[in-house]
PDB file of C-alpha atoms in Angstrom:
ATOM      1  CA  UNK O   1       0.000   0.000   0.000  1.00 55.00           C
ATOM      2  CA  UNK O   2       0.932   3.751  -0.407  1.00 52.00           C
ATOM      3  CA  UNK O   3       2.680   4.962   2.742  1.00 46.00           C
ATOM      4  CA  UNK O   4      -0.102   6.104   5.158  1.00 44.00           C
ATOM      5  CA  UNK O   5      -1.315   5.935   8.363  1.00 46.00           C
ATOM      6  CA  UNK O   6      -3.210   2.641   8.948  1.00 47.00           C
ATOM      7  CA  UNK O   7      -6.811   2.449  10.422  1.00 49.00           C
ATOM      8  CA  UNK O   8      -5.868   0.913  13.953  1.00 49.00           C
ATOM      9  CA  UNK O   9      -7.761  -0.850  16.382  1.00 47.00           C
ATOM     10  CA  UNK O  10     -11.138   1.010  17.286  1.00 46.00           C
ATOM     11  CA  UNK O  11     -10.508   2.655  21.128  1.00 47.00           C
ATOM     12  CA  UNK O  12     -13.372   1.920  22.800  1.00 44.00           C
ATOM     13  CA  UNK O  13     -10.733   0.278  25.010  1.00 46.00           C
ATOM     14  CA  UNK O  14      -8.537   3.323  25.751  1.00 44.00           C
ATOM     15  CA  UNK O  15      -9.309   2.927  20.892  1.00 43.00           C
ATOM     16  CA  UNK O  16      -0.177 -15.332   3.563  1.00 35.00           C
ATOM     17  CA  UNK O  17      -0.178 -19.998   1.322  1.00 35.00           C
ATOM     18  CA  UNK O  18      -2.229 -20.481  -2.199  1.00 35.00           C
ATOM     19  CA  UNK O  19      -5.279 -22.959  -1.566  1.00 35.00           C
ATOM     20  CA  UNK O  20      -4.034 -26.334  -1.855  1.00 35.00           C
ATOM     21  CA  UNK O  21      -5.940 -28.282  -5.432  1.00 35.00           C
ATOM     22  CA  UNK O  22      -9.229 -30.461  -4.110  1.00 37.00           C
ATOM     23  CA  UNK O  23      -9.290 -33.982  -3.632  1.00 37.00           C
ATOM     24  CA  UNK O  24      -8.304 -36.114  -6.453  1.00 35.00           C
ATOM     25  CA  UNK O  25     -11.162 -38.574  -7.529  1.00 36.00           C
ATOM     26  CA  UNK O  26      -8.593 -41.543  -9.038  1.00 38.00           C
ATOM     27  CA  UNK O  27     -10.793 -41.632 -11.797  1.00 36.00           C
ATOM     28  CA  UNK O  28      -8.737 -42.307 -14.783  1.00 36.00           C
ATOM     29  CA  UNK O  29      -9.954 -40.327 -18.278  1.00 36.00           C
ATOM     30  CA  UNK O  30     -10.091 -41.479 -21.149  1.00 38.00           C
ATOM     31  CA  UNK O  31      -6.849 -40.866 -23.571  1.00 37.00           C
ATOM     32  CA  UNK O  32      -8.604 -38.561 -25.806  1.00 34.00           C
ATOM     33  CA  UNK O  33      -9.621 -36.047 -22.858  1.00 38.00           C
ATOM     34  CA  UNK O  34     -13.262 -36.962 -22.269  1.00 39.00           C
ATOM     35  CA  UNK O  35     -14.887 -39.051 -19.326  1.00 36.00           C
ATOM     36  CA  UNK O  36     -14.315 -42.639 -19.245  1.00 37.00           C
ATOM     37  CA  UNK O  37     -15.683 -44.453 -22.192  1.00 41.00           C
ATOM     38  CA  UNK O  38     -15.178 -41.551 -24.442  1.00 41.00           C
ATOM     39  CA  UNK O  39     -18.635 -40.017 -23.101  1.00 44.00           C
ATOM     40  CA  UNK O  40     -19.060 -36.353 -23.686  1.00 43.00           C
ATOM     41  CA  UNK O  41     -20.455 -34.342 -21.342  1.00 43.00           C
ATOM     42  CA  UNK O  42     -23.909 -33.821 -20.127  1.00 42.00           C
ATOM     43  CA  UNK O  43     -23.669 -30.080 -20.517  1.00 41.00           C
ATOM     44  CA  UNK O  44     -22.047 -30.222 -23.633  1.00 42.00           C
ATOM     45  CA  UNK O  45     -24.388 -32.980 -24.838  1.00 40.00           C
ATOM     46  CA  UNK O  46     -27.267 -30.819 -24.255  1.00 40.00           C
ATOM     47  CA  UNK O  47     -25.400 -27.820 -26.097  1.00 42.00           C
ATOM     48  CA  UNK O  48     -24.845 -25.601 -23.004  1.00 40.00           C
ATOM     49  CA  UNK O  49     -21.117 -24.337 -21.968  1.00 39.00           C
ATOM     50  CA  UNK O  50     -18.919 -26.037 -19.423  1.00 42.00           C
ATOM     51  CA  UNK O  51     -18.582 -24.683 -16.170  1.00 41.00           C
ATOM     52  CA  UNK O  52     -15.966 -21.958 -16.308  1.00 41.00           C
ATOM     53  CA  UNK O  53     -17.057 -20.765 -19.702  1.00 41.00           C
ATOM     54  CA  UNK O  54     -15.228 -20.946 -22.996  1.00 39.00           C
ATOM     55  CA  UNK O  55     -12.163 -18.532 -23.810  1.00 38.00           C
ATOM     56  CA  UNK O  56     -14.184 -16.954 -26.384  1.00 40.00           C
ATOM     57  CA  UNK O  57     -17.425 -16.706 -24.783  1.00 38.00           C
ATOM     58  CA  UNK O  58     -18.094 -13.008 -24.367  1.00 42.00           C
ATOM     59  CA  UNK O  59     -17.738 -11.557 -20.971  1.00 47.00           C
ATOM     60  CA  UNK O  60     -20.285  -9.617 -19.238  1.00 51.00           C
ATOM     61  CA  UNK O  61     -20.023  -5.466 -19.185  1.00 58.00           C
ATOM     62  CA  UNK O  62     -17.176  -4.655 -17.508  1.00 70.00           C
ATOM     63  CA  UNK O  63     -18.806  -2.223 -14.625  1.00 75.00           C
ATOM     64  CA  UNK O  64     -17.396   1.554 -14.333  1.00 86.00           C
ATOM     65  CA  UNK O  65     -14.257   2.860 -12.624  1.00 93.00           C
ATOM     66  CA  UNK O  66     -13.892   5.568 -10.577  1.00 96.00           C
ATOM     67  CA  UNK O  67     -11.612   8.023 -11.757  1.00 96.00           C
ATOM     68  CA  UNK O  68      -7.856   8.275 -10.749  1.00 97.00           C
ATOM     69  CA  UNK O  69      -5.731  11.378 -11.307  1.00 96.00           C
ATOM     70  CA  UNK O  70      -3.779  12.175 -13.761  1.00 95.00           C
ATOM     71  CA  UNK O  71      -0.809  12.704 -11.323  1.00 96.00           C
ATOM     72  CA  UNK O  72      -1.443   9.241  -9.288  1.00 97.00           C
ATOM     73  CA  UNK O  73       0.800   6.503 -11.060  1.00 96.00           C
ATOM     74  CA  UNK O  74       0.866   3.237  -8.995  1.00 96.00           C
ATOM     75  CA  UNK O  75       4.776   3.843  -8.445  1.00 95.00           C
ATOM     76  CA  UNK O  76       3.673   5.383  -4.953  1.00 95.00           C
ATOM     77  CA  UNK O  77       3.126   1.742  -3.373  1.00 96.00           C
ATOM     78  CA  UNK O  78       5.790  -0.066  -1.533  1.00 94.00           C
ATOM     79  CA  UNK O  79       7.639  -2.385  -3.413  1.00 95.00           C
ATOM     80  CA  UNK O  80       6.107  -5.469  -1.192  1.00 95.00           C
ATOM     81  CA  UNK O  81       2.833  -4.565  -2.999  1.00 96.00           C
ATOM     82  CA  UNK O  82       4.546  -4.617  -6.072  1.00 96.00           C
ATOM     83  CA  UNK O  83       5.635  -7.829  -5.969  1.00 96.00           C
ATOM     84  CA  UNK O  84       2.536  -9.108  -5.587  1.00 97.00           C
ATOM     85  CA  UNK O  85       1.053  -7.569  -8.653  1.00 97.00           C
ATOM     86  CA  UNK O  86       3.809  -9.127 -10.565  1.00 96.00           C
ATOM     87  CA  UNK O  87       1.456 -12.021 -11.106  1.00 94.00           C
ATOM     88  CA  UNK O  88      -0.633 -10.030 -13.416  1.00 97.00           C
ATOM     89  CA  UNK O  89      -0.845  -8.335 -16.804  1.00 97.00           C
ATOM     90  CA  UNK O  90       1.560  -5.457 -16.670  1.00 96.00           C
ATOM     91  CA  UNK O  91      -1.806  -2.980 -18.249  1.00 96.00           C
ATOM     92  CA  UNK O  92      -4.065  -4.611 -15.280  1.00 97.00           C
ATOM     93  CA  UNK O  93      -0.718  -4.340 -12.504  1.00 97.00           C
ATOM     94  CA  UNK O  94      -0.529  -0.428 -13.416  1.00 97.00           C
ATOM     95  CA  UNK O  95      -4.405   0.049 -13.050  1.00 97.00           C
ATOM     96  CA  UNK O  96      -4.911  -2.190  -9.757  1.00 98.00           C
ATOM     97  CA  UNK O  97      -1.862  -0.103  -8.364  1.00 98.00           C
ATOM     98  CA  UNK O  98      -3.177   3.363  -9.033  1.00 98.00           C
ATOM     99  CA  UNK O  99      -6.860   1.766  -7.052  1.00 98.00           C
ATOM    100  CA  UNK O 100      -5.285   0.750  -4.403  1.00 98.00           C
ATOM    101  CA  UNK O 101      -3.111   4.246  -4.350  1.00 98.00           C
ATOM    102  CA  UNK O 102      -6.622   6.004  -4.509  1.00 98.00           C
ATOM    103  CA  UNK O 103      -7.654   3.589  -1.600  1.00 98.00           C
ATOM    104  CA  UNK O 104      -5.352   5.244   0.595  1.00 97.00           C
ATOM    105  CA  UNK O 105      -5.818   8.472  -0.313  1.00 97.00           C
ATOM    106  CA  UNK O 106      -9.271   8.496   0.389  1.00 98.00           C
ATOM    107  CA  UNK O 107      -8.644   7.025   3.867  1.00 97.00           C
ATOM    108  CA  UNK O 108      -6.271   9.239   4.668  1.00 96.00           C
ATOM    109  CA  UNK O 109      -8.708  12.053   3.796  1.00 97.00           C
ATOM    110  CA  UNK O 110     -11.739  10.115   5.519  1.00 97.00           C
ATOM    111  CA  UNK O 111     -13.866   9.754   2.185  1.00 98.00           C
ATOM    112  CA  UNK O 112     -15.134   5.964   2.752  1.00 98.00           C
ATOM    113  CA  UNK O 113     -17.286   5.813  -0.213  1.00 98.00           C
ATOM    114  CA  UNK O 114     -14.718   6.909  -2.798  1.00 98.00           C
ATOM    115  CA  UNK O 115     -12.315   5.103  -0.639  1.00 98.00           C
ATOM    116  CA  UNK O 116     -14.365   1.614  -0.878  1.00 98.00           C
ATOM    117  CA  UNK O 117     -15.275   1.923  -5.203  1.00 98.00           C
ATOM    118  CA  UNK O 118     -11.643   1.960  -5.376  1.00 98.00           C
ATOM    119  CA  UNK O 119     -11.066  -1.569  -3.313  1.00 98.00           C
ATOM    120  CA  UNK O 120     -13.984  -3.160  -4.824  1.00 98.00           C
ATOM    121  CA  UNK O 121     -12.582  -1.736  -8.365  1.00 98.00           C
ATOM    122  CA  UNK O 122      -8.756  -3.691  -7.401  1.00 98.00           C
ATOM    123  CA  UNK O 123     -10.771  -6.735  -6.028  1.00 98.00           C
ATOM    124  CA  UNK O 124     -12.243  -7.542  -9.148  1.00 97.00           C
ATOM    125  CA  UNK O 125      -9.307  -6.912 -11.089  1.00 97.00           C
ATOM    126  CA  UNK O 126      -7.046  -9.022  -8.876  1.00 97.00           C
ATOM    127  CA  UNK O 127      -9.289 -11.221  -6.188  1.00 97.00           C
ATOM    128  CA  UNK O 128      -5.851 -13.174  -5.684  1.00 97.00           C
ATOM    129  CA  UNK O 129      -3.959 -10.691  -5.112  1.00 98.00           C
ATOM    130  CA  UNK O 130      -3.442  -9.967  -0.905  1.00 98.00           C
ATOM    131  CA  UNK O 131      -3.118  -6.452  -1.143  1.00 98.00           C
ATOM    132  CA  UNK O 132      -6.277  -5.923  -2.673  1.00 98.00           C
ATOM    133  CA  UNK O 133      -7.961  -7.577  -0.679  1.00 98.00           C
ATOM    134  CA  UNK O 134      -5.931  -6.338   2.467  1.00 98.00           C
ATOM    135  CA  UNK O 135      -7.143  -2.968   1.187  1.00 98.00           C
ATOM    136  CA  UNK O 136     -11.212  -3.692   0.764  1.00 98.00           C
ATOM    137  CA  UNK O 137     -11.032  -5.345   4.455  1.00 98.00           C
ATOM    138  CA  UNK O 138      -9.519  -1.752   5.473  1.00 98.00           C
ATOM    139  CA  UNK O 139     -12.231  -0.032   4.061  1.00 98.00           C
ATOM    140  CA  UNK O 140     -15.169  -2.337   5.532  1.00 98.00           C
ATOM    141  CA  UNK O 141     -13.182  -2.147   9.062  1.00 98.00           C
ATOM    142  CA  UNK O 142     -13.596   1.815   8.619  1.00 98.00           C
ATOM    143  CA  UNK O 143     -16.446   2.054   7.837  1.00 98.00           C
ATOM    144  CA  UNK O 144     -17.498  -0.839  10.714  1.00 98.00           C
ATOM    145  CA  UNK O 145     -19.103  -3.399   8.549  1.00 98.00           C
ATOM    146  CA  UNK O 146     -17.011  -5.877  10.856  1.00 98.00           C
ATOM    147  CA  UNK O 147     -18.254  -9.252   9.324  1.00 98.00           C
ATOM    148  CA  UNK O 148     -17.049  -7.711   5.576  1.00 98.00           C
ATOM    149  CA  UNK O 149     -14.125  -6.962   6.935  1.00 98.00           C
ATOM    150  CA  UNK O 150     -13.005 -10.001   9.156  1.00 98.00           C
ATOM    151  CA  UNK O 151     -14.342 -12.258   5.666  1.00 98.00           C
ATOM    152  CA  UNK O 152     -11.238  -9.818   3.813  1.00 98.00           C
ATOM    153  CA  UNK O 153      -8.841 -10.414   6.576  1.00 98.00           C
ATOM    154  CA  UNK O 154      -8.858 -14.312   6.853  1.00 98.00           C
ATOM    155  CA  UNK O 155      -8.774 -14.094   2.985  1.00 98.00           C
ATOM    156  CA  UNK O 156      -5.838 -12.198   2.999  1.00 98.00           C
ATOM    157  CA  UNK O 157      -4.299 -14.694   5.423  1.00 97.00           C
ATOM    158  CA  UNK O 158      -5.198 -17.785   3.978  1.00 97.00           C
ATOM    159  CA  UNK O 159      -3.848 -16.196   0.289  1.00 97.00           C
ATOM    160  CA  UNK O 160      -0.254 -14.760   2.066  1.00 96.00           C
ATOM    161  CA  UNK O 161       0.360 -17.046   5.094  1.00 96.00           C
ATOM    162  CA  UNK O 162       0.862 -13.902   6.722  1.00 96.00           C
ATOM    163  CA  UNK O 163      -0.657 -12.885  10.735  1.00 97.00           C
ATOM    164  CA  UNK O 164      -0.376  -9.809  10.671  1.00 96.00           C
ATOM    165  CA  UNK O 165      -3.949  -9.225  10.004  1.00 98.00           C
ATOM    166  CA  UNK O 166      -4.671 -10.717  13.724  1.00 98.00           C
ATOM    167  CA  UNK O 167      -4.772  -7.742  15.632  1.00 98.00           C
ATOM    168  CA  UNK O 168      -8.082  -6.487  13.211  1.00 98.00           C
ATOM    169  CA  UNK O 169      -9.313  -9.883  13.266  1.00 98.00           C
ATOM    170  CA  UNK O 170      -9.608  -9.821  17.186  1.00 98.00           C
ATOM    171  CA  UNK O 171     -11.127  -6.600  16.991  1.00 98.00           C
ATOM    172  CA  UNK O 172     -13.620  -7.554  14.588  1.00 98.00           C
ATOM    173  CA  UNK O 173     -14.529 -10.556  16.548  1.00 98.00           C
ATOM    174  CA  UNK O 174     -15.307  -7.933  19.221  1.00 98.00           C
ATOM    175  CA  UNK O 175     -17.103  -5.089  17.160  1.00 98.00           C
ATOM    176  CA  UNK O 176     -19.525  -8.069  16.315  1.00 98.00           C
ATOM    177  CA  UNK O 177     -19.886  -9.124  20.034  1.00 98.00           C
ATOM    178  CA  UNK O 178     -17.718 -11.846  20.119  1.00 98.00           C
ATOM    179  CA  UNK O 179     -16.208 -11.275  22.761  1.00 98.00           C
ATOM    180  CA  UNK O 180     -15.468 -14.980  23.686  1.00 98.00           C
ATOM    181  CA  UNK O 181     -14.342 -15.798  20.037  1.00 98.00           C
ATOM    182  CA  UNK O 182     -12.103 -12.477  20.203  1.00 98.00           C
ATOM    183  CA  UNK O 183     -10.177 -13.975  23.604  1.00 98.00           C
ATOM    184  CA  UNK O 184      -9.708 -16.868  22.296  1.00 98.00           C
ATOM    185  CA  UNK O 185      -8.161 -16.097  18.870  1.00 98.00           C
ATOM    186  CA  UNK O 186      -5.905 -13.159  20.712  1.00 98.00           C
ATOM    187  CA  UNK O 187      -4.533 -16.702  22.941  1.00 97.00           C
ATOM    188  CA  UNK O 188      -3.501 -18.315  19.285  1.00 97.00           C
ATOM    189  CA  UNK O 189      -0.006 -19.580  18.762  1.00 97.00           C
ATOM    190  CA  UNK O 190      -0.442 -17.415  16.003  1.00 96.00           C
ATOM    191  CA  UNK O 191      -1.234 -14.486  17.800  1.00 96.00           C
ATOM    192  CA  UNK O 192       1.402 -14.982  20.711  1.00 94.00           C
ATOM    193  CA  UNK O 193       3.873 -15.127  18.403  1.00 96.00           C
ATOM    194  CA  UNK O 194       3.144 -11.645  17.461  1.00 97.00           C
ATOM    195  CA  UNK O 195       6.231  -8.898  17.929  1.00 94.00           C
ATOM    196  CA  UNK O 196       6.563  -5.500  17.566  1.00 95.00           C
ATOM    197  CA  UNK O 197       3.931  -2.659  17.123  1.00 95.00           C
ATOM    198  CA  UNK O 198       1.521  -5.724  15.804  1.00 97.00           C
ATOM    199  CA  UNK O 199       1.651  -7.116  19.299  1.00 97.00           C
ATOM    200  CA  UNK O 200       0.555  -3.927  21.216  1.00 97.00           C
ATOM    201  CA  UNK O 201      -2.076  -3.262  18.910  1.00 97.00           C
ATOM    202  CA  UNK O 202      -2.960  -7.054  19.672  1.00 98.00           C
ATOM    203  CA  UNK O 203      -2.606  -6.100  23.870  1.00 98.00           C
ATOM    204  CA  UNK O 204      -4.563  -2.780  22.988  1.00 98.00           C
ATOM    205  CA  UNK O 205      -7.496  -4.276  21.808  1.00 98.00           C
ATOM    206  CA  UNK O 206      -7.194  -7.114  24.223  1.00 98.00           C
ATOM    207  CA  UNK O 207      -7.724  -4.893  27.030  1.00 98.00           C
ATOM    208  CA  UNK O 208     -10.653  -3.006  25.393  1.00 98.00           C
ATOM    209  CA  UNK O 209     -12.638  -6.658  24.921  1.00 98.00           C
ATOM    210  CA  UNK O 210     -11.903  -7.311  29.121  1.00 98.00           C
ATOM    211  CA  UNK O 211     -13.193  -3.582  29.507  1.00 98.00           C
ATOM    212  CA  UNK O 212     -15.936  -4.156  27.307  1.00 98.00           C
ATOM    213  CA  UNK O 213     -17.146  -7.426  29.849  1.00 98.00           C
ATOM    214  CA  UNK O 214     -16.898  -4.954  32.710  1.00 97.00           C
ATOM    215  CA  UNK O 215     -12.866  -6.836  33.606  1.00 98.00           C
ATOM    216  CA  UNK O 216     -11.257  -3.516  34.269  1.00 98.00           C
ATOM    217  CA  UNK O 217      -8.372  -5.040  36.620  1.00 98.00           C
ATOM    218  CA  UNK O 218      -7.917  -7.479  33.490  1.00 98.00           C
ATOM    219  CA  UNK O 219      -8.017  -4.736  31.132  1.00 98.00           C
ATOM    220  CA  UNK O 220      -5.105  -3.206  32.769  1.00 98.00           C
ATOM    221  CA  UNK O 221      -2.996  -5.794  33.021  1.00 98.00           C
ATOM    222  CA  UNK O 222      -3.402  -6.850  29.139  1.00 98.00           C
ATOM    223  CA  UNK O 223      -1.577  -3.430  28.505  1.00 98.00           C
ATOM    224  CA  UNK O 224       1.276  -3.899  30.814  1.00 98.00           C
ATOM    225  CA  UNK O 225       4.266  -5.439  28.550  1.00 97.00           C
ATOM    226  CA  UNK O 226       7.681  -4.146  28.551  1.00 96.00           C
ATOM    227  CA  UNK O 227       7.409  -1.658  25.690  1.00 96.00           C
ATOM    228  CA  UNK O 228       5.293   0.225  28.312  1.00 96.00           C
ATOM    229  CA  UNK O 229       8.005   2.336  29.950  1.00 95.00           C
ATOM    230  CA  UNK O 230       9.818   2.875  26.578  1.00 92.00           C
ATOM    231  CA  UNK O 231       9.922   6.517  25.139  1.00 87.00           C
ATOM    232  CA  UNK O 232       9.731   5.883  21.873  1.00 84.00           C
ATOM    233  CA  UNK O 233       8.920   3.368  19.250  1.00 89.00           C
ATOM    234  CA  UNK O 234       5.761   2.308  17.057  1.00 90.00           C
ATOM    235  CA  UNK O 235       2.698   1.636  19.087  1.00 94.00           C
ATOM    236  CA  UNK O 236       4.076   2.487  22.337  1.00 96.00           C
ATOM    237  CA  UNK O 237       2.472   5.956  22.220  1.00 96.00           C
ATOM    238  CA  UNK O 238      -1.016   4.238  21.678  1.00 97.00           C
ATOM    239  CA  UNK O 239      -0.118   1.508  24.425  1.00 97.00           C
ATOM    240  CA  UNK O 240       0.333   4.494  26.501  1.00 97.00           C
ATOM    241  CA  UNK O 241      -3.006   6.231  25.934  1.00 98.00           C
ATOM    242  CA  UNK O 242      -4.716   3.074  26.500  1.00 98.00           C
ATOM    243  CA  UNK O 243      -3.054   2.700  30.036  1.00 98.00           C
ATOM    244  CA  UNK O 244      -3.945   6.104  30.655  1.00 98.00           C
ATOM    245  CA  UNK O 245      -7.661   5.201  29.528  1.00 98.00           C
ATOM    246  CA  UNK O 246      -7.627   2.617  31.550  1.00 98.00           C
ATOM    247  CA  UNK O 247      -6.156   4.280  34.222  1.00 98.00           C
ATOM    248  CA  UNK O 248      -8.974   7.099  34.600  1.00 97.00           C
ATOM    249  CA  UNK O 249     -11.767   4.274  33.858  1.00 97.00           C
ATOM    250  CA  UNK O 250     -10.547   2.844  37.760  1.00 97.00           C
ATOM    251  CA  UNK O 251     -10.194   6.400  38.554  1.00 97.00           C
ATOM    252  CA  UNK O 252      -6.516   6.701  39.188  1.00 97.00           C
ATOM    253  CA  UNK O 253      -6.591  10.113  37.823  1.00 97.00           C
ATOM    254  CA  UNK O 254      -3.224  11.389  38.419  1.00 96.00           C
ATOM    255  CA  UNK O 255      -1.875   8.523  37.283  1.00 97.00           C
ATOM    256  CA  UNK O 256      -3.894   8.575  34.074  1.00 97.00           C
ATOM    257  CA  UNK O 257      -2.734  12.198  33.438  1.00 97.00           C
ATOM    258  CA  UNK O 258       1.011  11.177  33.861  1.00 97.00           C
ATOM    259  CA  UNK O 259       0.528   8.292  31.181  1.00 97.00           C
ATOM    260  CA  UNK O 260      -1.714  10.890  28.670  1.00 97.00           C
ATOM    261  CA  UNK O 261       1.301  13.051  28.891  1.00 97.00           C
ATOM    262  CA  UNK O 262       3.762  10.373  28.019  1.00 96.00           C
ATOM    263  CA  UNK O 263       1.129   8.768  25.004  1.00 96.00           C
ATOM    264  CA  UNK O 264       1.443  13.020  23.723  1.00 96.00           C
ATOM    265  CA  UNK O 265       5.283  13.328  24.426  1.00 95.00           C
ATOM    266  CA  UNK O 266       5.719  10.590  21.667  1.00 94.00           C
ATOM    267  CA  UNK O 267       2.840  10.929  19.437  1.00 94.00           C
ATOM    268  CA  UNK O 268       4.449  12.476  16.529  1.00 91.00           C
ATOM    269  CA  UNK O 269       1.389  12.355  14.163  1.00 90.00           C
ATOM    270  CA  UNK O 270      -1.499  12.995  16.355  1.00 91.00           C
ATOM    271  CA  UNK O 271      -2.670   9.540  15.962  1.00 92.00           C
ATOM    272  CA  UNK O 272      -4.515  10.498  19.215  1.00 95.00           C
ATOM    273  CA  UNK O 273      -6.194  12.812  20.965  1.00 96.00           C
ATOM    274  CA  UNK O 274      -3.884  12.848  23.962  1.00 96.00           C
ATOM    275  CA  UNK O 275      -3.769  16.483  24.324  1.00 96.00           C
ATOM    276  CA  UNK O 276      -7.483  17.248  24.506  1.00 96.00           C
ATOM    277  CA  UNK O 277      -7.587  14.833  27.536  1.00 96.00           C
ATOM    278  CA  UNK O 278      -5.144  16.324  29.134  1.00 96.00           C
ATOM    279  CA  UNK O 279      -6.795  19.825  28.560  1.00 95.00           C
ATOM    280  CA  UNK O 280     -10.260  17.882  29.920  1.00 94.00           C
ATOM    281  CA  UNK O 281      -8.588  16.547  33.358  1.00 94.00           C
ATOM    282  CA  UNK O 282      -6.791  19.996  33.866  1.00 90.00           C
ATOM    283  CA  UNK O 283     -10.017  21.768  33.302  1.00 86.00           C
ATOM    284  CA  UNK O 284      -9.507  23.739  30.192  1.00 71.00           C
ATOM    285  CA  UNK O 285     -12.333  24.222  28.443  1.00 60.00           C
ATOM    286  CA  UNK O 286     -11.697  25.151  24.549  1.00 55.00           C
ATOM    287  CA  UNK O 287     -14.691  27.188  22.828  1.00 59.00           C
ATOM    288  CA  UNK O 288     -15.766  26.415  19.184  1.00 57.00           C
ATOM    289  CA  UNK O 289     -16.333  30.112  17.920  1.00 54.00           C
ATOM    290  CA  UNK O 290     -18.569  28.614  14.963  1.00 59.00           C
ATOM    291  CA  UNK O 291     -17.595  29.523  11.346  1.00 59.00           C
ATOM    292  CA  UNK O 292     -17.374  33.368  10.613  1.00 58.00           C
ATOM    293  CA  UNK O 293     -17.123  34.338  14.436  1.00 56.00           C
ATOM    294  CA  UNK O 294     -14.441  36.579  15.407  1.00 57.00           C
ATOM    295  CA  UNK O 295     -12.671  36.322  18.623  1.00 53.00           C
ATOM    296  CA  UNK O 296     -13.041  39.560  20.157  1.00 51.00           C
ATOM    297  CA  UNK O 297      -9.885  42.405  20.227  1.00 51.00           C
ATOM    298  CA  UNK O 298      -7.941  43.619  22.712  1.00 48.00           C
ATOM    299  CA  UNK O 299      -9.507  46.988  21.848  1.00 51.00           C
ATOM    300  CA  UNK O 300     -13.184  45.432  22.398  1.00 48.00           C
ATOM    301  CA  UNK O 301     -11.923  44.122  26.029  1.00 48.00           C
ATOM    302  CA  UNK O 302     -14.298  41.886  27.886  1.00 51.00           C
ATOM    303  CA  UNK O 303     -16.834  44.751  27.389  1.00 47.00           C
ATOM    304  CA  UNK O 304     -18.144  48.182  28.942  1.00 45.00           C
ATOM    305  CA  UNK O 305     -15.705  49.626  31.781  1.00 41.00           C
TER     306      UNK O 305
END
């Protein structure tokens, strides 16, 4: 994908192998290509089309694209994603690049609907390809159509081999209510296994399932892994606002207001809203003017003397 910020976990709590071929049936066919015997074909007995379609059978209307600017050229994508499109045409490669450009554009700039023609456009030009379909599950997590999305992720996983999906999985599970089915795929091999900024996300939404079933002692200690204490590093900012959530839910508010300041401190690209909790538990209160209002002069003062 494009280099953007990824949809993460929702914060209520504080926020890839190819299908192995079916079973062989040992039937042996005869030499010339047909059934045993030589027999054709019921279908193509009865004059109707195999399953599958001939090669020259004419396809169906091919359904509209949305546009992509002129200036968007697929090169924008990280090479991974490149790779993967290598199994196609190069013509249908360029196009299903410049979608799934467009797909993060428009999630970047919070436009689901363009944002989702776009996936659906890259799925049907490349269903096989993980990336699209990495990209449509995106989109349905978004836009919280959870069962869409988790249906995406598992695809993507079962086409790449790849877990790095579980983190969204879990928290689909738990957008849907599964909150049962969401602990017990977050206790996977798979899912322990996890490292890095994948594995807080995984602890993050861990602890908002046990806050969701009322386990707030639970909740808190699902969030308390080494990369806590660090001062930098991917994730740890968001592991830190979820402590601090946490924190204020059991009402240890000074403690939560230490840990909001650290999640700020290293939140580099306001991923989170760390500051405006601060400003709530220190009592400023910021005013929305409303569009066209002036804030008054010094001249104007606070009125008559």
């Amino acid at each position: 994908m494009a280099e953007h910020r990824n949809p993460s976990p929702r914060d209520r709590g504080g926020e890839r192998p190819r299908r192995a071929a079916g079973p062989r049936t040992g039937r042996r066919r005869d030499e010339r290509g047909g059934r045993p015997g030589g027999e054709r074909p019921a279908a193509e007995r009865a004059g109707v089309a195999p399953r599958g379609g001939s090669r020259l059978a004419a396809k169906g209307p091919r359904l509209p694209e949305p546009r992509v600017p002129e200036e968007v050229t697929g090169r924008e994508l990280d090479r991974a994603v490149h790779h993967q499109l290598r199994t196609l045409s190069k013509e249908n490669a360029d196009g299903v690049a410049k979608h799934l450009v467009m797909v993060s554009v428009m999630l970047e700039a919070d436009e689901l609907d363009a944002a989702l023609a776009h996936a659906e456009t890259a799925v049907r030009r490349a269903g096989r390809v993980p990336a699209a379909r990495e990209a449509l599950g995106m989109v349905a997590y978004r836009r919280g159509d959870f069962a869409r999305a988790l249906t995406e992720f598992r695809t993507v996983r079962r086409l790449s081999g790849s877990e790095h999906l579980l983190p969204l999985m879990v928290d689909c599970e738990r957008g849907l209510g599964r909150h049962t089915r969401a602990l017990e795929l977050a206790s996977s091999p798979q899912a322990r296994a996890l490292t890095g900024a994948e594995a807080l996300e995984l602890a993050i939404v861990v602890s908002g399932v046990r806050r969701d079933l009322g386990q707030l002692d639970a909740a808190l200690l699902a969030l308390q892994l080494p990369a806590l204490t660090r001062r930098g590093g991917a994730g740890v900012h968001r592991l830190q606002y979820a402590y601090a959530d946490t924190l204020l839910e059991l009402g240890r508010v000074d403690e939560a207001r230490d840990w909001f300041q650290r999640a700020l401190d290293g939140d580099t690209d306001d991923e989170t809203d760390a500051a405006e909790r601060l400003e709530e538990l220190d009592g400023v209160v910021v005013e929305d003017l409303g569009e066209g209002a002036e804030e008054p002069t010094a001249d104007e003062g606070d009125g008559p003397r």
